[in-house]
CSV table of C-alpha atoms in Angstrom, one decimal:
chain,number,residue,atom,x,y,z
R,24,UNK,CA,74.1,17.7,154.1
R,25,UNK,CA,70.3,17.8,153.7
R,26,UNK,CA,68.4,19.4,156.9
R,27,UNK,CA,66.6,16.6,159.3
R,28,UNK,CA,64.2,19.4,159.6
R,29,UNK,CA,61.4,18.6,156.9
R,30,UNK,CA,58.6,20.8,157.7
R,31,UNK,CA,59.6,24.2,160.1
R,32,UNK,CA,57.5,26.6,161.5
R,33,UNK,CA,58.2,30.0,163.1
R,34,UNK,CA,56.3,32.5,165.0
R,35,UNK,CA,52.8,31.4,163.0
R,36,UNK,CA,49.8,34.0,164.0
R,37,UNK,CA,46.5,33.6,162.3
R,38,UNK,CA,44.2,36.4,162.7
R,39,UNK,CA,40.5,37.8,161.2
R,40,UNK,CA,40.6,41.3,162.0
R,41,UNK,CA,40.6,41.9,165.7
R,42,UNK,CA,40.0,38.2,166.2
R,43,UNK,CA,43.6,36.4,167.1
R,44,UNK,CA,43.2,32.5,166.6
R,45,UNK,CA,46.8,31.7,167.2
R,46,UNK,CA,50.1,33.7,168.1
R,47,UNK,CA,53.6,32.8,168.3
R,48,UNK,CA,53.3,29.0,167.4
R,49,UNK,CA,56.7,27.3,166.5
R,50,UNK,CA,58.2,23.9,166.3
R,51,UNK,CA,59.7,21.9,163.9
R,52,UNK,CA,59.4,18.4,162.6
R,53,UNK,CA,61.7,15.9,161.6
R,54,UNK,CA,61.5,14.0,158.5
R,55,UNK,CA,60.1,10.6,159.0
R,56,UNK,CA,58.5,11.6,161.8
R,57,UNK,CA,54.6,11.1,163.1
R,58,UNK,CA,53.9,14.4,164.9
R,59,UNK,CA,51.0,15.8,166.2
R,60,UNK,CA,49.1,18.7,166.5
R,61,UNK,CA,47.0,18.7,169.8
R,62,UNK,CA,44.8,20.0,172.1
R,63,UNK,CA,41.2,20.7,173.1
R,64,UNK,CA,38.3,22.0,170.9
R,65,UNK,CA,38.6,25.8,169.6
R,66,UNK,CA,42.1,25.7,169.9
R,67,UNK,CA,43.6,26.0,166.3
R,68,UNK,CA,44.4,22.3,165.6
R,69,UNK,CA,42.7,22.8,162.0
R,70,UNK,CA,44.1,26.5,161.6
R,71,UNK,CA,47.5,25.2,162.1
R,72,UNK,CA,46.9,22.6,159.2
R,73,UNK,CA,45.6,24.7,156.8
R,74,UNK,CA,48.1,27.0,157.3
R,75,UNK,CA,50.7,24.9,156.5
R,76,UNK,CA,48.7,23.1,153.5
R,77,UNK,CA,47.8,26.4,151.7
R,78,UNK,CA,44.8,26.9,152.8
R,79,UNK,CA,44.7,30.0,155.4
R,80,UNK,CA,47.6,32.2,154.7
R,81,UNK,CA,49.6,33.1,157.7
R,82,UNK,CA,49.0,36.9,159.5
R,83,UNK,CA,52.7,36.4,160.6
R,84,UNK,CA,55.5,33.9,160.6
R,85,UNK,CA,57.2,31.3,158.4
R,86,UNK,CA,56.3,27.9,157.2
R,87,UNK,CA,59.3,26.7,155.3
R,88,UNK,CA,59.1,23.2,153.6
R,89,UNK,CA,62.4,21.5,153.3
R,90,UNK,CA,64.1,24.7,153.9
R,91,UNK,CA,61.6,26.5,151.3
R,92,UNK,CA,59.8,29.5,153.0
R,93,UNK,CA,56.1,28.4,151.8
R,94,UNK,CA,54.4,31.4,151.9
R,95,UNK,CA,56.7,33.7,150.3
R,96,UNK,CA,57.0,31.8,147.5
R,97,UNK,CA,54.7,32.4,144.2
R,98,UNK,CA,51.3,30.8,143.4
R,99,UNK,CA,52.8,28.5,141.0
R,100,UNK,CA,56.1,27.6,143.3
R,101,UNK,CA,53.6,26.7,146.4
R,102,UNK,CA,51.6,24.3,144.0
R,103,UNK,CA,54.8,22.1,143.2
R,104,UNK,CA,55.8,22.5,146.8
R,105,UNK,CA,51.9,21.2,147.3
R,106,UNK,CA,52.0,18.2,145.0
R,107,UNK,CA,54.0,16.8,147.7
R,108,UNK,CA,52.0,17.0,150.3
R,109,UNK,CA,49.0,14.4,150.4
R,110,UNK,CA,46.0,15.6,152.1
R,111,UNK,CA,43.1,13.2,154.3
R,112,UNK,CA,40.3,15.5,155.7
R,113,UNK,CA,38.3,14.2,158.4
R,114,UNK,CA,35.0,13.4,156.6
R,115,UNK,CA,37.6,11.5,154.0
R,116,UNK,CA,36.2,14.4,151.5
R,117,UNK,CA,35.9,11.8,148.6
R,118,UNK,CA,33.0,12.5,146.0
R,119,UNK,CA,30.0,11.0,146.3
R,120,UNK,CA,29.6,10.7,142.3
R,121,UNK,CA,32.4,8.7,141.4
R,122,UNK,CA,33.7,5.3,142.0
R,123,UNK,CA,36.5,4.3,144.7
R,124,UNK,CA,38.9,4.6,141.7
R,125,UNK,CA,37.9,7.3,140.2
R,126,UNK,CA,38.5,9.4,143.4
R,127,UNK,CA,42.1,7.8,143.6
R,128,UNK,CA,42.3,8.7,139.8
R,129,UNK,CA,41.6,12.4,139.9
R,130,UNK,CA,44.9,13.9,140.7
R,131,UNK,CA,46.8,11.7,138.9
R,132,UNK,CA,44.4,12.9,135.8
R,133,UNK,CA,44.3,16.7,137.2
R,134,UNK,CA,48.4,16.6,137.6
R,135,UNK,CA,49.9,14.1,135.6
R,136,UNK,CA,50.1,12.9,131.8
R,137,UNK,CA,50.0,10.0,132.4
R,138,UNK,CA,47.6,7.9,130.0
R,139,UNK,CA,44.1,6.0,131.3
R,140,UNK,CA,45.9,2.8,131.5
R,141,UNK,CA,48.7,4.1,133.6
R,142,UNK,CA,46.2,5.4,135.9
R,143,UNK,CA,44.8,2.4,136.5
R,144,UNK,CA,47.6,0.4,137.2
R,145,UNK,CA,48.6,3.1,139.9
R,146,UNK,CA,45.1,3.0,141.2
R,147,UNK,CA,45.1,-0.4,141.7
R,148,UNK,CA,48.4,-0.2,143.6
R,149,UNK,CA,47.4,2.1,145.9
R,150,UNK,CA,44.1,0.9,146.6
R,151,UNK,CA,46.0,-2.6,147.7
R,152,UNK,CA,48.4,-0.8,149.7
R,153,UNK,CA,45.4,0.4,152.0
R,154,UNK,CA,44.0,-2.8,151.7
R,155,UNK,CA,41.0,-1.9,149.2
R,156,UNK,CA,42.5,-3.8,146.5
R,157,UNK,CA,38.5,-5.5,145.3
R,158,UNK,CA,36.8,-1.9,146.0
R,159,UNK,CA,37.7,0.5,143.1
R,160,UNK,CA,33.8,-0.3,141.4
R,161,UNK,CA,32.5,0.4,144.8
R,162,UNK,CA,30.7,4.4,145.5
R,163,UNK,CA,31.5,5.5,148.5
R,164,UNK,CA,28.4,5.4,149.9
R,165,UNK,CA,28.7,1.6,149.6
R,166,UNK,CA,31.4,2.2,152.2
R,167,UNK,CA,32.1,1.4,156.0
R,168,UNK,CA,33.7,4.8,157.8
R,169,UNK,CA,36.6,3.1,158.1
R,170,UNK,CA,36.6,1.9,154.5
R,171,UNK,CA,36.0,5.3,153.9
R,172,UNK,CA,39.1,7.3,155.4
R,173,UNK,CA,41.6,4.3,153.7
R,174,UNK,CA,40.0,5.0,150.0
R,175,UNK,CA,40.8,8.7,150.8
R,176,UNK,CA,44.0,7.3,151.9
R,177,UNK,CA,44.4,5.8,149.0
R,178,UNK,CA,43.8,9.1,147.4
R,179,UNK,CA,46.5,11.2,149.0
R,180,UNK,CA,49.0,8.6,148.2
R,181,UNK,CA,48.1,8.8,144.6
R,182,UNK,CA,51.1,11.2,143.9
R,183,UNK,CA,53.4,9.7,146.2
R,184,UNK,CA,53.9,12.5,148.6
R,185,UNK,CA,57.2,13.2,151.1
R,186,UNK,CA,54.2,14.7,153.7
R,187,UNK,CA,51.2,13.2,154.6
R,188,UNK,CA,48.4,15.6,156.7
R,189,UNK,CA,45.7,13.7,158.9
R,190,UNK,CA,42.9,15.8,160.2
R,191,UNK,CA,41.2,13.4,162.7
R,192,UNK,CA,42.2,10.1,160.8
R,193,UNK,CA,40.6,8.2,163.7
R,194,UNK,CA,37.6,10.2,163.9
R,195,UNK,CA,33.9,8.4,164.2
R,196,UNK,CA,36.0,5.3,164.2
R,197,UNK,CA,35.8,2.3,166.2
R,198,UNK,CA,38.4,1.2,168.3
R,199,UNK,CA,39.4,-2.0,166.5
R,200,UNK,CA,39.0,-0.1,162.9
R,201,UNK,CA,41.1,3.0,164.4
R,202,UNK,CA,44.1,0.7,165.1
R,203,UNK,CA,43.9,-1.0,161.9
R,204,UNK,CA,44.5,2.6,160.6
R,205,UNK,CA,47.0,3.7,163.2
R,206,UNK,CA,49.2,0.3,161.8
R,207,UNK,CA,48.6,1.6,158.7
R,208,UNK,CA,50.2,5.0,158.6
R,209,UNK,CA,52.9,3.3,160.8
R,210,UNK,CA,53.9,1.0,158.0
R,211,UNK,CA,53.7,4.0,155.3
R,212,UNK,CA,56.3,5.7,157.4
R,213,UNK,CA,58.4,2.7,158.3
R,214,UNK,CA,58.0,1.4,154.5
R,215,UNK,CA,58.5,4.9,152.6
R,216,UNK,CA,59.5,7.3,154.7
R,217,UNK,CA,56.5,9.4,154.8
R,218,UNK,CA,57.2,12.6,157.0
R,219,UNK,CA,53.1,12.2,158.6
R,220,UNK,CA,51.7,15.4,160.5
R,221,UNK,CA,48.4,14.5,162.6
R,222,UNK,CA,46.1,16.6,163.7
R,223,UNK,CA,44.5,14.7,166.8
R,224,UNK,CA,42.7,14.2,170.0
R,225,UNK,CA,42.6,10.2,169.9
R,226,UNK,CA,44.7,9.8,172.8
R,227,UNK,CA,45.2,5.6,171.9
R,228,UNK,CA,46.2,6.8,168.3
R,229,UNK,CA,48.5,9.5,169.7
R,230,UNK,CA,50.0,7.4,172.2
R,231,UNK,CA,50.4,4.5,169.9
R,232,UNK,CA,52.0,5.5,166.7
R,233,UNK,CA,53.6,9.7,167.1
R,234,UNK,CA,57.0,10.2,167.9
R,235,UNK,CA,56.4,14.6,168.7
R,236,UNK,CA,53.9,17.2,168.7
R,237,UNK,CA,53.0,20.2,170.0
R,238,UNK,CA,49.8,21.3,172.8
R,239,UNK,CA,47.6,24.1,171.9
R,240,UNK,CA,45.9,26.2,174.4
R,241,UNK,CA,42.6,27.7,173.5
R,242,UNK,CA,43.0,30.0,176.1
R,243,UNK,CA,46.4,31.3,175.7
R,244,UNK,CA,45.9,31.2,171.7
R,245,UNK,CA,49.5,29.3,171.1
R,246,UNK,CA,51.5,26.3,171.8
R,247,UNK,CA,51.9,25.9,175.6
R,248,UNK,CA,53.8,22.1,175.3
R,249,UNK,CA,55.8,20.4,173.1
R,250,UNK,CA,57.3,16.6,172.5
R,251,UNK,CA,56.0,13.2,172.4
R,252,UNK,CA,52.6,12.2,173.6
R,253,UNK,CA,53.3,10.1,176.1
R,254,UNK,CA,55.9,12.1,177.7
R,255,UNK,CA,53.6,15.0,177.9
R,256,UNK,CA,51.5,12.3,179.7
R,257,UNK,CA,53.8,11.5,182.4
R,258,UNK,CA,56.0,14.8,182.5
R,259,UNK,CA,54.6,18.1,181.8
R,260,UNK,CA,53.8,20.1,184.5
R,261,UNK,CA,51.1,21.9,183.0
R,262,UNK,CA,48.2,20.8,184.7
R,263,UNK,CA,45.5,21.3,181.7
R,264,UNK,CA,48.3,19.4,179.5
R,265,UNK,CA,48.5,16.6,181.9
R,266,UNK,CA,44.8,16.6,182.8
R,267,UNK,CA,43.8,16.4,178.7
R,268,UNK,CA,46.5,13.6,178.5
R,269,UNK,CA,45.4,11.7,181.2
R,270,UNK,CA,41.8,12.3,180.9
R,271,UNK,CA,41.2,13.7,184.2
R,272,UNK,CA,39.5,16.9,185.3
R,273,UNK,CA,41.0,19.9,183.9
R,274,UNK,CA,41.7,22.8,186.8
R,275,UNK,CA,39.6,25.8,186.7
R,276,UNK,CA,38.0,26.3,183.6
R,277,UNK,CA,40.1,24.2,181.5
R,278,UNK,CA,42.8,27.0,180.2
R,279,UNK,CA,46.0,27.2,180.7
R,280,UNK,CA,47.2,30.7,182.7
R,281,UNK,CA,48.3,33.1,180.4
C-alpha cells in the first residue's frame, strides 16, 4: 500500500560554517496536499525550499521523496527524482529573450525527445490551462506581474510534475489577481492531484487555499508550530505565531523563547 506521505522531512539543519540557519526542522506532507512553509523574514522559508528542491544540500537530516531519501541518492538519481518536481520562483524567473512559449518549451526540449511539433501542442495546452492560451508570441516584458507568475506556471507544469514548489506565488500581486492564482493552484490540485508546497506569508492566500504547514522562528532557527493556517490562527498558544497570524503586535522583540 503506497505511503500518504509524499514528501518527508527529518531533522533538516542547514549551516555555513559557524552560521546555523535552521536546526531540527521536521514534518511531513501528505500527497495532494497544499502546505506551507511560514513565518517571518530571515527565518529559512527559502532555505527550507531549496533544500528540498536540490538546491542547498542539507548539513544534517533526511528529505525523502515518496519514500526515496533525496540526498543520499546519486547525481543522476536526484535529477529523475527532480523532473518531478515543478519549480515557480518568486520573480517567475522566465527569460527575458524568449517568447511566452519558448520559456514553456525549454524543458520539454532540455528533457524530452519529443519533436518541435509535439512541443507545441503541449505548449499550447498548458498555456490554456493557466489561462494564457493567446500569449505564447508575447515576451515577457509585454507582461502584467500576474501574467507573469501564470506563464511561469505554465512552465513548471510543462513536465507534468507530482510536486509543485511556490516561492511567494502571490508576491507583488494584487488582491484580485492573487485570488485568481490562489483558485488556480486549487483546481491543479483538485483536477490532478498535484502534491503543492508553498512557501508564504500572504495570510488571505494561506488561509484560503493550504490544508498544513509548518511556522519558522528566526529566532529559535527551527520549526516552533505546525498544522493548518487557520488553526494556527485561532489555536496556537505561541504568542509570536498567533500575533504573525492575526497581524497583531508581536511580544517582545518578535521571537519566539528559545
Amino acid at each position: 500500500m503506497p505511503s500518504r506521505w509524499k514528501l518527508q522531512v527529518e531533522g533538516l539543519a542547514v549551516g555555513f560554517g559557524d552560521v546555523v540557519v535552521l536546526r531540527d526542522v521536521s514534518f511531513r506532507i501528505a500527497a495532494g496536499s497544499i502546505f506551507a512553509v511560514m513565518g517571518g523574514s530571515g527565518c529559512g522559508k527559502s532555505t527550507v525550499l531549496k533544500a528540498m528542491i536540490g538546491l542547498l544540500r542539507p548539513s544534517a537530516g533526511v528529505i525523502h521523496v515518496g519514500g526515496e531519501d533525496y540526498w543520499a541518492a546519486d547525481d543522476a538519481r536526484r535529477a529523475e527524482i527532480g523532473r518531478g518536481f515543478g519549480i515557480l520562483f518568486q520573480n517567475g524567473a522566465l527569460w527575458n529573450s524568449m517568447s511566452v512559449a519558448d520559456n514553456v518549451a525549454l524543458p520539454l526540449r532540455m528533457l524530452t525527445r519529443l519533436d518541435e511539433a509535439a512541443i507545441a501542442a503541449l505548449v499550447r495546452v498548458k498555456l490554456s490551462l493557466v489561462g494564457l492560451g493567446g500569449a505564447g508570441g508575447t515576451m515577457p516584458a509585454e507582461l502584467s506581474g500576474g501574467m507573469r507568475k501564470r506563464a511561469a506556471l505554465a512552465r513548471a507544469l510543462a513536465l507534468d510534475p507530482d510536486i509543485l514548489f511556490f516561492d511567494e506565488p502571490t508576491s507583488g500581486l494584487d488582491p484580485v489577481t492573487a485570488k485568481r492564482l490562489d483558485d488556480l493552484i486549487l483546481e491543479l490540485r483538485d483536477g490532478f492531484g498535484t502534491t503543492v508546497v508553498m512557501v508564504s506569508h500572504d495570510l488571505p492566500s494561506l488561509f484560503g487555499i493550504c490544508d498544513d504547514g509548518i511556522f519558522l522562528d528566526a529566532g529559535s532557527r527551527t520549526a516552533i508550530a505546525s498544522g493548518a493556517p487557520a488553526m494556527l490562527r485561532d489555536q496556537c498558544q505561541q504568542p509570536f505565531v498567533r500575533a504573525f497570524m492575526t497581524r497583531e503586535r508581536p511580544p517582545d522583540d518578535g521571537e519566539a523563547s528559545p
